[in-house]
Coordinates of C-alpha atoms and ligand atoms in Angstrom, one line a residue:
M1 CA -13.7 56.3 3.3
T2 CA -10.1 55.5 2.6
N3 CA -9.0 52.0 1.5
Q4 CA -7.6 51.5 5.0
E5 CA -10.9 52.5 6.6
L6 CA -12.7 50.2 4.3
A7 CA -10.4 47.4 5.2
N8 CA -10.9 48.1 8.9
R9 CA -14.6 48.2 8.5
L10 CA -14.8 44.9 6.6
F11 CA -12.3 43.0 8.8
P12 CA -12.3 44.7 12.2
E13 CA -11.3 41.4 13.8
V14 CA -8.2 41.0 11.8
T15 CA -5.2 42.5 13.6
T16 CA -2.4 40.4 12.0
T17 CA -0.2 41.6 9.1
P18 CA 1.3 39.7 6.1
A19 CA 4.7 40.4 7.6
E20 CA 3.7 38.5 10.7
M21 CA 2.5 35.6 8.6
E22 CA 5.8 35.6 6.6
A23 CA 7.7 35.5 9.9
R24 CA 5.5 32.7 11.2
Y25 CA 6.1 30.5 8.2
P26 CA 9.8 31.0 7.4
E27 CA 11.7 29.4 4.5
R28 CA 12.3 25.7 5.1
H29 CA 15.8 24.6 5.7
L30 CA 16.2 21.9 3.2
P31 CA 19.2 20.6 1.2
E32 CA 19.8 22.2 -2.2
G33 CA 17.4 20.9 -4.8
A34 CA 15.0 19.4 -2.3
K35 CA 11.4 19.7 -3.6
V36 CA 8.4 20.5 -1.5
T37 CA 5.2 19.0 -2.9
R38 CA 1.7 18.5 -1.7
I39 CA -1.6 16.9 -2.6
A40 CA -4.6 19.1 -1.9
P41 CA -7.7 17.0 -2.2
S42 CA -11.2 18.0 -1.3
P43 CA -12.8 15.6 1.2
T44 CA -15.7 14.7 -1.0
G45 CA -15.5 11.0 -0.2
F46 CA -14.7 10.0 -3.8
M47 CA -11.1 9.1 -4.5
H48 CA -10.1 8.4 -8.0
L49 CA -7.2 7.3 -10.1
G50 CA -6.4 10.9 -11.0
N51 CA -5.7 11.5 -7.3
L52 CA -3.3 8.6 -7.1
Y53 CA -1.7 9.5 -10.4
G54 CA -0.9 13.1 -9.2
A55 CA 0.0 12.0 -5.7
M56 CA 2.6 9.6 -7.0
V57 CA 4.3 12.4 -9.0
D58 CA 4.3 14.6 -5.8
E59 CA 5.6 11.8 -3.7
R60 CA 8.4 10.8 -6.1
L61 CA 9.5 14.5 -6.7
A62 CA 9.7 15.1 -3.0
H63 CA 11.2 11.9 -1.7
Q64 CA 13.6 11.5 -4.6
S65 CA 15.1 14.9 -3.8
G66 CA 15.2 14.7 0.0
G67 CA 12.3 17.1 0.2
I68 CA 8.8 17.2 1.8
F69 CA 5.6 15.7 0.7
Y70 CA 2.6 17.0 2.6
L71 CA -1.2 16.7 2.7
R72 CA -3.5 19.8 2.7
I73 CA -7.2 19.4 2.9
E74 CA -9.1 21.7 0.6
D75 CA -12.5 21.9 2.2
T76 CA -13.6 25.4 1.2
D77 CA -16.4 24.1 -1.0
R78 CA -18.7 23.3 1.9
K79 CA -21.4 21.8 -0.3
R80 CA -19.2 19.0 -1.5
L81 CA -18.0 17.8 1.9
V82 CA -18.8 14.5 3.3
E83 CA -18.5 13.5 6.9
D84 CA -15.6 11.1 6.8
G85 CA -14.0 12.6 3.7
V86 CA -10.7 13.3 5.4
E87 CA -10.5 9.8 6.9
T88 CA -11.1 8.3 3.4
I89 CA -8.3 10.4 2.0
L90 CA -5.9 9.4 4.7
S91 CA -6.7 5.7 4.6
V92 CA -6.7 5.5 0.8
F93 CA -3.2 7.0 0.5
K94 CA -1.9 5.0 3.3
R95 CA -3.1 1.8 1.6
F96 CA -1.3 2.9 -1.5
G97 CA 1.9 3.3 0.5
L98 CA 2.1 7.1 0.1
N99 CA 3.6 8.5 3.3
F100 CA 3.2 12.2 4.1
D101 CA 5.9 14.0 5.9
E102 CA 3.6 16.7 7.0
G103 CA 0.0 17.7 7.0
A104 CA -3.4 16.9 8.2
T105 CA -3.9 13.7 10.2
L106 CA -6.8 12.3 12.1
E107 CA -4.9 13.2 15.3
G108 CA -4.4 16.8 14.2
D109 CA -1.7 18.6 12.3
K110 CA 1.8 17.3 11.9
G111 CA 4.4 19.9 10.9
D112 CA 5.2 23.6 11.4
Y113 CA 3.3 25.0 8.4
G114 CA -0.3 24.4 9.5
P115 CA -3.1 24.6 9.9
Y116 CA -3.2 22.1 7.0
T117 CA -7.0 22.3 6.6
Q118 CA -8.2 25.3 4.7
S119 CA -11.3 25.9 6.7
E120 CA -9.0 26.5 9.7
R121 CA -6.9 29.1 7.9
G122 CA -9.5 31.8 7.7
F123 CA -7.3 34.2 9.8
I124 CA -4.4 33.8 7.3
Y125 CA -6.5 34.5 4.2
K126 CA -8.2 37.4 5.8
T127 CA -4.9 38.9 6.9
Y128 CA -3.8 39.1 3.3
V129 CA -7.2 40.2 2.0
K130 CA -7.3 43.0 4.5
D131 CA -3.9 44.2 3.5
M132 CA -4.9 44.0 -0.2
L133 CA -8.0 46.1 0.5
A134 CA -5.9 48.7 2.3
K135 CA -3.6 48.8 -0.7
G136 CA -6.4 49.1 -3.2
M137 CA -5.5 45.7 -4.7
A138 CA -8.9 44.3 -3.9
Y139 CA -12.4 45.6 -3.3
P140 CA -15.8 44.4 -2.1
C141 CA -18.4 43.6 -4.6
F142 CA -22.1 43.6 -3.7
C143 CA -23.4 42.2 -7.0
T144 CA -26.5 40.0 -6.8
E145 CA -26.9 36.8 -8.8
E146 CA -29.3 38.7 -11.0
E147 CA -26.9 41.4 -11.8
L148 CA -24.2 38.9 -12.7
A149 CA -26.7 37.0 -14.9
E150 CA -27.6 40.3 -16.6
N151 CA -23.9 40.9 -17.3
H152 CA -23.7 37.4 -18.8
R153 CA -26.8 38.1 -21.0
L154 CA -25.4 41.3 -22.3
Q155 CA -22.0 39.7 -23.0
E156 CA -23.7 37.0 -24.9
E157 CA -25.7 39.6 -26.9
N158 CA -22.7 41.7 -27.6
K159 CA -20.5 38.6 -28.4
E160 CA -18.0 39.6 -25.7
N161 CA -16.0 37.6 -23.3
F162 CA -17.9 36.5 -20.2
G163 CA -16.9 37.5 -16.8
Y164 CA -16.3 40.4 -14.4
Y165 CA -13.9 42.9 -16.1
G166 CA -13.8 46.3 -17.7
K167 CA -17.2 48.0 -17.9
Y168 CA -18.8 44.8 -16.4
A169 CA -16.8 45.2 -13.2
I170 CA -19.7 47.0 -11.5
W171 CA -18.0 47.6 -8.1
R172 CA -14.5 48.1 -9.2
D173 CA -14.5 51.9 -9.2
R174 CA -17.7 52.7 -7.4
P175 CA -17.7 55.9 -5.3
A176 CA -17.1 55.4 -1.6
E177 CA -20.7 56.5 -0.8
D178 CA -22.1 53.6 -2.8
V179 CA -20.0 51.2 -0.9
E180 CA -21.0 52.9 2.3
A181 CA -24.6 52.6 1.5
A182 CA -24.4 49.0 0.5
L183 CA -22.7 48.2 3.8
E184 CA -25.3 50.2 5.7
A185 CA -28.0 48.2 3.9
G186 CA -26.3 45.0 5.1
K187 CA -25.9 43.7 1.5
P188 CA -23.8 40.6 1.3
W189 CA -20.4 41.0 -0.3
V190 CA -17.4 39.1 -1.7
I191 CA -13.9 40.4 -2.2
R192 CA -12.5 40.7 -5.7
F193 CA -9.0 41.1 -6.9
R194 CA -8.3 44.2 -8.9
S195 CA -6.7 42.8 -12.0
Q196 CA -4.1 44.9 -13.8
G197 CA -3.9 42.4 -16.6
S198 CA -5.0 42.6 -20.2
I199 CA -5.9 39.9 -22.7
E200 CA -3.7 41.7 -25.2
H201 CA -0.7 40.5 -23.2
K202 CA 0.7 37.0 -23.6
I203 CA 3.0 35.4 -21.1
R204 CA 5.5 32.6 -21.8
F205 CA 5.1 29.8 -19.4
E206 CA 7.1 26.7 -18.7
D207 CA 5.3 23.7 -17.5
L208 CA 7.3 20.7 -16.4
C209 CA 4.9 18.3 -18.0
K210 CA 3.3 20.2 -20.9
G211 CA 6.4 22.1 -21.9
T212 CA 6.6 25.8 -23.0
M213 CA 3.3 27.5 -23.7
E214 CA 2.0 30.9 -24.3
I215 CA -0.9 32.0 -22.1
T216 CA -3.0 35.1 -22.1
E217 CA -2.9 37.4 -19.1
N218 CA -6.0 37.5 -16.8
D219 CA -8.1 40.6 -17.0
Q220 CA -10.9 39.3 -14.7
D221 CA -11.5 40.7 -11.3
V222 CA -11.9 37.3 -9.8
V223 CA -13.4 36.6 -6.4
I224 CA -10.8 35.8 -3.8
L225 CA -12.9 35.7 -0.7
K226 CA -16.5 34.4 -0.9
S227 CA -19.5 35.7 1.1
D228 CA -19.1 32.9 3.6
G229 CA -15.6 34.3 4.5
L230 CA -13.8 31.4 2.8
P231 CA -11.3 31.8 0.0
T232 CA -11.8 30.7 -3.5
Y233 CA -9.4 28.0 -4.8
H234 CA -7.4 30.6 -6.7
F235 CA -6.6 32.6 -3.6
A236 CA -6.1 29.7 -1.2
H237 CA -3.8 28.0 -3.7
V238 CA -1.6 31.1 -3.9
I239 CA -1.5 31.9 -0.2
D240 CA -1.1 28.3 1.0
D241 CA 1.5 27.2 -1.5
H242 CA 3.4 30.4 -0.8
L243 CA 3.3 30.1 3.0
M244 CA 3.9 26.3 3.0
H245 CA 6.8 26.8 0.6
T246 CA 5.6 24.4 -2.0
T247 CA 8.2 24.3 -4.8
H248 CA 6.3 22.2 -7.3
V249 CA 2.5 22.2 -7.8
V250 CA 1.3 19.0 -9.4
R251 CA -2.3 19.2 -10.5
G252 CA -4.6 18.2 -13.3
E253 CA -4.5 20.0 -16.6
E254 CA -8.1 21.3 -15.9
W255 CA -6.3 24.0 -13.9
L256 CA -4.5 25.4 -16.9
G257 CA -7.4 27.5 -17.8
T258 CA -7.2 29.5 -14.6
L259 CA -3.4 29.4 -14.3
P260 CA -3.2 33.1 -15.6
I261 CA -5.1 34.1 -12.4
H262 CA -2.7 32.2 -10.2
I263 CA 0.4 33.6 -11.8
Q264 CA -1.0 37.1 -11.6
L265 CA -1.8 36.7 -7.9
F266 CA 1.7 35.3 -7.1
D267 CA 3.2 38.2 -8.9
A268 CA 0.9 40.9 -7.5
L269 CA 1.6 39.7 -3.9
G270 CA 5.3 39.6 -4.5
F271 CA 5.5 35.9 -4.0
K272 CA 7.9 33.6 -5.8
R273 CA 5.9 31.4 -8.3
P274 CA 6.2 27.7 -7.8
K275 CA 7.0 25.4 -10.7
Y276 CA 3.9 23.7 -12.1
V277 CA 3.4 20.2 -13.4
H278 CA 0.0 20.0 -15.1
T279 CA -0.7 16.4 -15.6
A280 CA -2.6 15.1 -18.6
Q281 CA -6.0 13.5 -18.3
L282 CA -6.3 9.8 -18.0
M283 CA -7.9 8.5 -21.1
K284 CA -9.3 5.2 -22.2
L285 CA -10.1 3.5 -25.5
D286 CA -13.8 3.2 -26.0
G287 CA -14.2 1.2 -29.2
T288 CA -11.7 2.9 -31.5
S289 CA -11.9 6.4 -30.0
K290 CA -10.2 7.8 -26.9
R291 CA -12.1 9.5 -24.1
K292 CA -11.5 10.7 -20.6
L293 CA -11.9 8.1 -17.8
S294 CA -15.2 8.8 -16.3
K295 CA -16.6 8.4 -12.8
R296 CA -20.0 7.4 -14.2
K297 CA -18.9 5.0 -16.9
D298 CA -15.7 3.4 -15.6
P299 CA -15.7 1.6 -12.3
E300 CA -11.9 1.4 -12.5
F301 CA -11.7 5.2 -12.1
A302 CA -12.6 4.9 -8.4
L303 CA -9.8 3.8 -6.1
D304 CA -12.3 1.8 -4.1
Y305 CA -12.5 -0.5 -7.1
Y306 CA -8.9 -1.6 -6.5
F307 CA -9.6 -2.6 -3.0
S308 CA -12.9 -4.4 -3.7
E309 CA -11.6 -6.3 -6.7
G310 CA -8.4 -7.2 -4.8
I311 CA -6.0 -5.6 -7.2
P312 CA -2.6 -5.9 -5.5
I313 CA -1.7 -2.4 -4.4
D314 CA 1.9 -2.9 -5.6
A315 CA 0.6 -3.7 -9.0
A316 CA -1.7 -0.7 -9.2
V317 CA 1.2 1.5 -8.2
E318 CA 3.5 -0.1 -10.6
Y319 CA 0.9 0.2 -13.4
V320 CA 0.4 3.9 -12.6
M321 CA 4.2 4.3 -12.9
T322 CA 4.0 2.8 -16.4
L323 CA 1.5 5.5 -17.3
L324 CA 3.6 8.2 -15.7
N325 CA 7.0 7.6 -17.1
S326 CA 7.5 6.2 -20.6
N327 CA 10.8 4.5 -19.7
F328 CA 9.5 2.7 -16.7
E329 CA 8.6 -0.6 -18.4
E330 CA 12.0 -0.8 -19.9
W331 CA 13.6 -0.2 -16.5
R332 CA 11.4 -2.8 -14.9
R333 CA 12.4 -5.4 -17.5
A334 CA 16.0 -4.8 -16.7
N335 CA 15.4 -4.6 -12.9
Q336 CA 12.7 -7.2 -12.3
T337 CA 13.0 -7.5 -8.5
A338 CA 14.2 -4.0 -7.7
P339 CA 12.1 -1.9 -5.3
L340 CA 10.1 0.7 -7.2
D341 CA 11.8 3.5 -5.3
E342 CA 15.0 2.8 -7.2
F343 CA 13.4 3.9 -10.4
K344 CA 14.4 7.5 -11.2
F345 CA 11.1 9.3 -11.8
N346 CA 11.5 12.2 -14.2
T347 CA 8.8 14.8 -15.3
K348 CA 10.4 14.9 -18.7
K349 CA 9.3 11.4 -19.4
M350 CA 5.7 12.3 -18.7
S351 CA 3.2 12.4 -21.6
G352 CA 1.8 15.9 -22.0
S353 CA -1.0 14.7 -24.2
G354 CA -2.8 12.1 -22.1
A355 CA -2.1 8.7 -20.6
L356 CA -4.0 5.8 -21.9
F357 CA -5.4 3.6 -19.2
D358 CA -5.8 0.0 -20.3
L359 CA -7.4 -2.7 -18.1
D360 CA -5.7 -5.6 -20.0
K361 CA -2.3 -4.0 -19.4
L362 CA -3.1 -3.6 -15.7
S363 CA -4.1 -7.2 -15.6
D364 CA -0.7 -8.2 -17.1
V365 CA 1.2 -6.0 -14.6
C366 CA -0.8 -7.7 -11.8
K367 CA 0.1 -11.1 -13.0
N368 CA 3.8 -10.2 -13.2
V369 CA 3.8 -8.6 -9.8
V370 CA 2.0 -11.5 -8.1
A371 CA 4.3 -14.0 -9.9
R372 CA 7.3 -12.3 -8.2
M373 CA 5.7 -12.6 -4.7
S374 CA 6.3 -15.5 -2.3
A375 CA 3.5 -17.9 -1.3
E376 CA 3.6 -16.3 2.1
Q377 CA 3.0 -12.8 0.7
V378 CA 0.2 -14.0 -1.6
Y379 CA -1.4 -15.8 1.4
D380 CA -1.2 -12.7 3.6
L381 CA -2.6 -10.3 0.9
T382 CA -5.3 -12.6 -0.3
T383 CA -6.6 -13.5 3.2
A384 CA -6.5 -9.8 4.1
W385 CA -8.6 -9.1 1.0
A386 CA -10.9 -12.1 1.6
E387 CA -11.6 -11.1 5.2
D388 CA -13.4 -8.0 3.9
Y389 CA -14.8 -9.2 0.6
D390 CA -15.1 -13.0 0.6
T391 CA -15.6 -14.5 4.0
Q392 CA -16.1 -18.0 2.7
L393 CA -12.7 -17.9 1.0
Y394 CA -11.2 -16.4 4.1
G395 CA -12.6 -19.2 6.2
L396 CA -11.3 -21.9 3.9
M397 CA -7.8 -20.4 3.4
T398 CA -7.2 -19.8 7.0
R399 CA -8.6 -23.2 8.2
D400 CA -5.3 -24.8 7.5
A401 CA -2.8 -22.1 6.6
A402 CA 0.0 -24.5 5.9
Y403 CA -2.1 -26.4 3.3
T404 CA -3.2 -23.1 1.7
K405 CA 0.4 -21.8 1.5
A406 CA 1.5 -25.1 0.0
I407 CA -1.1 -24.8 -2.7
L408 CA 0.1 -21.2 -3.4
S409 CA 3.7 -22.5 -3.6
I410 CA 3.0 -24.7 -6.6
G411 CA 4.8 -23.3 -9.6
R412 CA 6.1 -20.3 -7.7
G413 CA 9.7 -19.2 -7.7
G414 CA 12.2 -20.2 -10.3
K415 CA 12.9 -18.6 -13.6
K416 CA 9.4 -19.0 -15.1
P417 CA 6.9 -18.7 -12.3
R418 CA 3.3 -19.4 -13.2
K419 CA 1.0 -16.4 -13.9
D420 CA -2.4 -17.9 -13.2
F421 CA -3.9 -14.9 -11.4
G422 CA -3.0 -11.3 -10.7
V423 CA -6.0 -10.2 -8.7
W424 CA -7.2 -11.6 -5.3
N425 CA -10.7 -12.2 -6.5
E426 CA -9.3 -14.7 -9.0
V427 CA -7.7 -16.8 -6.3
K428 CA -10.9 -18.6 -5.4
T429 CA -11.4 -19.8 -9.0
Y430 CA -7.7 -20.7 -9.3
M431 CA -7.5 -22.9 -6.2
G432 CA -11.1 -23.6 -5.2
F433 CA -10.8 -27.2 -6.2
F434 CA -8.4 -27.9 -3.4
F435 CA -11.3 -27.4 -1.0
D436 CA -14.1 -29.9 -1.1
E437 CA -16.6 -27.2 -0.3
L438 CA -15.7 -25.4 -3.6
F439 CA -15.0 -28.4 -5.7
A440 CA -17.5 -28.3 -8.6
P441 CA -16.1 -30.6 -11.3
D442 CA -17.0 -30.0 -15.0
Y443 CA -16.6 -33.5 -16.5
T444 CA -17.5 -32.1 -19.9
Q445 CA -13.9 -31.0 -20.1
M446 CA -12.8 -34.6 -20.5
P447 CA -11.0 -35.1 -23.9
S448 CA -13.8 -35.2 -26.4
H449 CA -12.3 -37.9 -28.6
V450 CA -12.2 -40.4 -25.8
D451 CA -15.5 -42.2 -25.2
G452 CA -17.1 -42.3 -21.8
E453 CA -16.4 -46.0 -21.3
T454 CA -12.7 -45.6 -22.0
V455 CA -12.6 -42.6 -19.6
A456 CA -14.2 -44.8 -16.9
A457 CA -11.8 -47.6 -17.6
V458 CA -8.8 -45.3 -17.5
L459 CA -9.9 -43.9 -14.2
K460 CA -10.4 -47.4 -12.7
A461 CA -7.1 -48.6 -14.0
Y462 CA -5.3 -45.6 -12.6
M463 CA -7.0 -46.0 -9.2
D464 CA -5.4 -49.5 -9.0
V465 CA -2.0 -48.1 -9.8
Y466 CA -2.4 -45.1 -7.5
R467 CA -3.4 -47.1 -4.5
N468 CA 0.1 -48.7 -4.5
S469 CA 1.9 -45.9 -6.2
E470 CA 5.5 -45.3 -5.2
A471 CA 5.8 -42.1 -7.3
S472 CA 7.8 -39.6 -5.3
D473 CA 8.1 -36.9 -7.9
A474 CA 6.4 -35.6 -11.1
N475 CA 8.7 -37.8 -13.3
S476 CA 8.0 -41.1 -11.6
W477 CA 4.4 -40.2 -11.4
Y478 CA 4.4 -39.6 -15.2
E479 CA 6.1 -42.9 -15.8
E480 CA 3.2 -44.7 -14.0
V481 CA 0.7 -42.8 -16.2
K482 CA 2.5 -43.7 -19.3
A483 CA 2.5 -47.3 -18.4
L484 CA -1.3 -47.3 -18.6
C485 CA -1.2 -46.4 -22.3
P486 CA -0.9 -49.8 -24.1
Q487 CA -3.9 -51.5 -22.5
F488 CA -6.2 -48.7 -24.0
G489 CA -4.5 -48.5 -27.4
F490 CA -3.0 -45.2 -26.4
T491 CA 0.5 -44.1 -27.1
A492 CA 3.0 -42.7 -24.6
D493 CA 4.9 -41.1 -27.4
M494 CA 3.5 -37.6 -27.9
K495 CA 5.6 -37.0 -31.0
A496 CA 4.3 -40.2 -32.7
Y497 CA 0.8 -39.3 -31.7
K498 CA 1.0 -35.8 -33.1
A499 CA 2.4 -37.2 -36.4
E500 CA -0.3 -39.8 -36.8
P501 CA -3.2 -39.3 -34.4
G502 CA -5.4 -41.7 -36.4
K503 CA -3.1 -44.6 -35.5
Y504 CA -4.0 -44.5 -31.8
K505 CA -7.1 -44.2 -29.7
G506 CA -5.4 -41.6 -27.6
S507 CA -2.2 -40.5 -26.0
V508 CA -0.6 -40.2 -22.6
G509 CA -1.7 -36.5 -22.7
D510 CA -5.3 -37.7 -22.8
I511 CA -4.8 -39.9 -19.8
A512 CA -3.2 -37.0 -17.9
M513 CA -6.2 -34.8 -18.9
I514 CA -8.7 -37.4 -17.7
L515 CA -7.0 -37.5 -14.4
R516 CA -6.7 -33.8 -14.2
V517 CA -10.4 -33.2 -14.9
A518 CA -11.3 -35.9 -12.4
V519 CA -9.1 -34.6 -9.6
C520 CA -9.1 -30.8 -10.2
G521 CA -12.5 -30.7 -11.9
R522 CA -11.2 -28.9 -15.0
A523 CA -8.7 -29.0 -17.8
Q524 CA -6.6 -26.0 -16.6
A525 CA -4.7 -26.7 -13.4
P526 CA -1.2 -26.4 -12.0
D527 CA 1.1 -29.4 -11.9
L528 CA -1.1 -32.4 -11.3
F529 CA 1.3 -34.5 -9.3
S530 CA 1.8 -31.6 -6.9
C531 CA -1.9 -31.1 -6.6
M532 CA -2.5 -34.8 -5.8
E533 CA 0.3 -34.8 -3.3
L534 CA -1.2 -31.9 -1.4
M535 CA -4.8 -33.3 -1.5
G536 CA -3.8 -36.6 -0.2
K537 CA -4.6 -40.1 -1.3
E538 CA -8.0 -40.4 0.2
R539 CA -9.5 -37.3 -1.4
V540 CA -7.9 -38.0 -4.7
L541 CA -9.3 -41.6 -4.8
E542 CA -12.7 -40.2 -3.9
R543 CA -12.6 -37.8 -6.8
L544 CA -11.3 -40.4 -9.2
Q545 CA -14.1 -42.7 -8.2
A546 CA -16.7 -39.9 -8.5
A547 CA -15.6 -39.3 -12.0
V548 CA -16.3 -42.8 -13.1
R549 CA -19.7 -42.5 -14.8
Ligands
LIG1 N1 -8.5 20.8 -4.4 C1 -8.0 20.8 -5.8 C2 -8.6 19.6 -6.5 O1 -9.0 18.7 -5.8 C3 -6.5 20.8 -5.7 C4 -5.8 21.1 -7.0 C5 -4.4 21.4 -6.6 O2 -3.7 20.4 -6.4 O3 -4.0 22.5 -6.6 O4 -8.6 19.6 -7.7

């Protein structure tokens, strides 16, 4: 049986040739320097920060260069698939604002280089596999699990490298009769690549993130087509990224270990190698030691977490950019309101050794991003979040949108906007007291050095003033508050009070605090005059009265 006969026997249905494939997926016509990138997730239903991290690199490389960013679905590992896995991928990336120019969509493929789902590309892989068989570059292997396990046992015993190579490559040079007999017997087979590599050889390799490295050639006859007729990752990566004309492959550093296989396949098939960007693992500080972010231990690793917590998408994206490029924060300080797209992303500014994820830092970024938003934006984004995750808040916020937006406008804009919250699930605590349904005053926050009787007296005295108050701004309001001081032995002069607190029973600050705790239910609140204005006289008087104990 010649190689060609073997190829025909294993793939009688395949009539296409690699040349036809090459013609079907011609070079892309793109401007000089335009990069073609892709993300190639598996539809397992679980999307994590690593997916977003890599996708942002892909998106920036492509769109910053006038290139193409596309989505390919890697569903060859049938055991890991979940039913709406593709939907999840599409909706998550959409929510993070990553727009694909090409690729799989729920309405089918978009673009000329499809199918973009690997399980639909069987005829393409098989076309190449058949040709490789005919050329002797690949061969069928009929090994059973037991035989492979026995190889492993022997290798362990002899302290040799594991795998399918050299004398352990049982079917590499088997006589045609054996192959014939195995086929006759109906034994299941896989197709292996016939490696010409040796671990004695080193290759210099330039990674755009990791820098220059030396890697050892692959000597393993790896499986390229599995017994279910689907390709392995190694083979699909090479065929797909070649035919789809990917120029830059961005993927996690866990793929560095098998990179020699990929390089070898590109070379053996006569394909131009893409450039690689192997991204470092996302790490986190656990006590004093660093460890990888983990699906099991760290809820923030899952992208769902960002949606359910109400982390503003813009902030999450902005934070990931700080992890990706060391000069981003500096750029942001100098360009506070510029759109993110104006930042020039550069693989040279990526850390090759691991990016440290820090929830406190994320929280700061969230606060800064939200502080730059308009009340209208905060309203829209918070209500969109609350509609899914906090229906009570949603109901209250939308009952009187103008009231809610006015609340959100307090302290917004200007040079030093307030940074009370950065995450939508903090909004309820921040402004809950504006709604009677959520008002739960904590009177223990009244100034501790003012006795209860005086607190009550202050409240009563202020109610009298407030009923006829003419105050039209924070200053005139404050004057009225100050005027209450003498009758309680308090001083309106904060400086004098700080210098000699023993001389007075209290200060204007205490009066303001008493009013704040009564009206807002707590010591921390935005500008009290603005709060009172918004709440209206009736409600404020009710609350002042309720605080008299
Ligand atoms: N399906 C692979 C993964 O999810 C893709 C790796 C790649 O981008 O090549 O890890």
